[in-house]
Amino acid sequence: MEENDNKLQRTASFNSGMSDVVLGCVLSYVHDPRDRAAISLVCRRWYELDSSSRKHITIAFCYTTTTDRLRRRFPFLESLELKGKPRAAMFNLIPDDWGGYVTPWVREIAENFDCLRSLHFRRMIVRDSDLEVLARSRGRVLQALKLDKCSGFSTDGLFHIGSMCRQLRTLFLEESSIVERDGQWLHEIAMNNSVLETLNFYMTDLVQVSFEDLERIARNCCNLTSVKVSDCEILDLVGFFRTASVLEEFCGGSFNNEQSDRYNAVTFPPKLCRLGLTYMGSHEMPIVFPFASSLKRLDLLYALLNTEDHCLLIQRCPNLEVFETRNVIGDRGLEVLAQSCKKLKRLRIERGADEQGMGDEEGAVSHRGLTALAQGCLELEYIAIYVSDITNASLESVGTHSKNLCDFRLVLLDREERITDLPLDNGVRALLRGCEKLRRFALYLRPGGLTDVGLGYIGQYSPNVRWMLLGYVGGSDTGLLEFSKGCPSLQKLEMRGCCFSERALAHAALQLPSLRYLWVQGYKASSRSGRDLLAMARPFWNIELIPARRVVTTNQVGEAFVDEHPAHILAYYSLAGPRTDFPDTVIPLDPVL
Amino acid sequence: MSRATVELDFFGMEKANSSKSQFQKFIDRRRSFRGIQGAISKMNPELIKSVISSGSTNRSPVDWRKSFSVPSSPKEDRSSPVPSLPILNPALRASSEDSRETAPVTIFYNGTVSVFNVTRDKAESIFKLAVEGSSKNVESTDSLKVANPSRDQRNLLETRNGDLPIARNKSLQRFLEKRKER
């Protein structure tokens, strides 16, 4: 391409400064994907060097590119992460058959990616046949397999993995919907694997696993450091705990013999510092006390503790860095946390039960707890919190103290009629201005929670934020238009319960300079066909609609509920053209039609 | 005034089951009306009145709450979520009636009985409200049981967030359901 002699000379002299070998050495230290992307833009040679040396790729949305493109550009890939369904799928908002099939990717991997050792599928549909193909073609080299919130497969597929992937260090199945036929898959791992380090089937419904197989794995795998299981009686795991001598992380289990003293005899492995015990109640809690002070990570999301229990336990955990629980912790518990856990980096307070009689009633977290937290835990990098009440002052407090905050997510629950201090315009502004490292931001309020001015503030004061979830913010299209004048780094935007018109949404999508992915549920539709959305039609921009649906869901005990789901819009940049694998529930918006 | 009855096929049964026998269709319709009645009985009468009386000012269905994915009326740039409720005045209605036929709608609510003469459009919007209100705890079909008390509570008192209750994380939802069984 360089026809100009001068240019050629300059390029040549540039190149002679650094041979490919040297450049390759330097590149091997560069891992950040954005650095790598910048490097690949310098010139053709650097592009090719990056392509052949890139070890890991994350495809944030599987429909943005094709298997061909991946293979052509990064043929020597060692690690791949693929994400499918929109994040809303984690909240039961996306039809099960929406898409995100791994099959074409598995086929490509089986045929061409000879160096691939690590695979991570998140929110995708995986079939038993996919797992079989993977096991047969890559079984000898596969070291890590993560089926993260996936669905569509059974324990038969896992059997193939267990029997043929004998080099597996990591098997991760957390929160996947797996059809259980038997526990043979775990038995295969127990019989064939001696290098397993991480085993995770937490929050799956796999109950036919045998604890003897777990013990066998603990005995055979001398590097077994992290095990997270489904509901499996803790008393049955006593042997496992005794054998897994290097275990650092354990989550799951179950306490089915409530009030029993036999739990006192359970001893945990000596290096255990990351823990989460399902259904653990006040009575069983003391078994954690002996090593509570070495805990760095504690998961009480699925425990049965009340506010008082939380206070008692947290006091004993001064080294806590990561903590998750439900809002039963209460403001009182957060105050104890703020006093005791000065090293806290990540905190997640989830929403507990709404009904009476479930022991969570005292559980409500508000501005009081949030302020204490901000003032007490100065190392915080991640806060996700469901509050029942909020003030501007508490958000200002976060802005003042939480200087390391990268990720802030606040949901205002809808049970209280009166909120102390709305709208939150000023508090949000103070938070955004104070937390300069903020990359991810979620704000889920209610009508009146944030005015159009406040929405404008978000646009103005979030220079580095790449992902946002906004629920019930603003009051009119004006707010959205103000917002879209800012947010220079915003790549992925999710919105729910907006009062914005299709036209405003389309305009905003065109304005936001970095936007590559937009998801909206609940907006002012101008027609069933989504006509006005076509204002944002442009090359490489796919627009899809999931029209309003009525969904019947059945819970654990067979009760059926009918839910009205308003329409979704999903729009994204893609080099792959429109999807070709739509279910009935998804409609592409084609400007040509 | 004619006494034409308004038959509304909510569950699309007409389309889906055109081959069904007359009797079956009758049963289906009765079921859907029972469902509607059940739903209307849970609704706030003021709301119903506002919807009905808005017809007297010749506007399309009132945007009584932030409606999502529902066709909106032309003058849509109102910022206040709840419009003022026009006063129900039978005399006014009678005089502003257009040439379309009206028929009586009888509503039983909370121990009171109200009868309104409405046009077909008005009736449809009332029924639509009722279905939306009732579909969260449908009892008109055999296979569906009434939702648990808290869901009833949440739906009877319209949530602050209109149609979209805050969605819960899947795993947490399952945990909270399993916990109830222990």
Short mmCIF file of C-alpha atoms in Angstrom, two decimals, chain B residues 2-63:
data_model
loop_
_atom_site.label_atom_id
_atom_site.label_comp_id
_atom_site.label_asym_id
_atom_site.label_seq_id
_atom_site.Cartn_x
_atom_site.Cartn_y
_atom_site.Cartn_z
CA SER B 2 -79.95 -0.88 22.11
CA ARG B 3 -78.94 -3.52 24.52
CA ALA B 4 -76.26 -5.11 22.39
CA THR B 5 -73.89 -7.17 24.49
CA VAL B 6 -70.18 -6.73 23.99
CA GLU B 7 -68.26 -9.96 23.60
CA LEU B 8 -64.55 -9.68 23.86
CA ASP B 9 -62.24 -12.51 23.02
CA PHE B 10 -59.36 -11.85 25.42
CA PHE B 11 -57.50 -15.04 25.26
CA GLY B 12 -57.60 -15.29 21.48
CA MET B 13 -59.70 -18.39 21.85
CA GLU B 14 -61.85 -17.46 18.90
CA LYS B 15 -58.88 -17.47 16.54
CA ALA B 16 -57.14 -20.45 18.03
CA ASN B 17 -60.16 -22.65 18.37
CA SER B 18 -62.48 -21.74 15.58
CA SER B 19 -63.22 -25.39 15.19
CA LYS B 20 -64.51 -25.74 18.70
CA SER B 21 -68.11 -26.55 19.30
CA GLN B 22 -70.60 -23.85 20.17
CA PHE B 23 -70.87 -25.22 23.66
CA GLN B 24 -67.12 -25.17 24.16
CA LYS B 25 -66.98 -21.59 22.96
CA PHE B 26 -69.75 -20.69 25.35
CA ILE B 27 -67.86 -22.23 28.23
CA ASP B 28 -64.68 -20.45 27.19
CA ARG B 29 -66.41 -17.14 27.03
CA ARG B 30 -68.03 -17.66 30.36
CA ARG B 31 -64.66 -18.48 31.84
CA SER B 32 -63.10 -15.38 30.43
CA PHE B 33 -65.91 -13.21 31.71
CA ARG B 34 -65.68 -14.84 35.12
CA GLY B 35 -62.03 -13.96 35.05
CA ILE B 36 -62.82 -10.43 34.04
CA GLN B 37 -65.42 -10.09 36.72
CA GLY B 38 -62.98 -11.39 39.23
CA ALA B 39 -60.43 -8.91 37.99
CA ILE B 40 -62.79 -5.97 37.97
CA SER B 41 -63.77 -6.78 41.50
CA LYS B 42 -60.18 -6.07 42.49
CA MET B 43 -60.02 -2.71 40.81
CA ASN B 44 -60.37 0.72 42.26
CA PRO B 45 -63.77 2.11 41.23
CA GLU B 46 -62.36 5.63 40.89
CA LEU B 47 -60.05 4.38 38.21
CA ILE B 48 -62.86 2.71 36.36
CA LYS B 49 -64.94 5.85 36.58
CA SER B 50 -62.13 7.94 35.22
CA VAL B 51 -61.71 5.66 32.27
CA ILE B 52 -65.39 5.64 31.54
CA SER B 53 -65.90 9.36 31.91
CA SER B 54 -62.88 10.16 29.80
CA GLY B 55 -64.95 8.81 26.95
CA SER B 56 -67.33 11.71 27.47
CA THR B 57 -64.60 14.12 26.50
CA ASN B 58 -63.97 12.12 23.35
CA ARG B 59 -60.35 11.21 24.02
CA SER B 60 -58.65 7.91 23.41
CA PRO B 61 -57.89 5.69 26.45
CA VAL B 62 -56.61 7.77 29.34
CA ASP B 63 -52.97 7.41 30.23
#
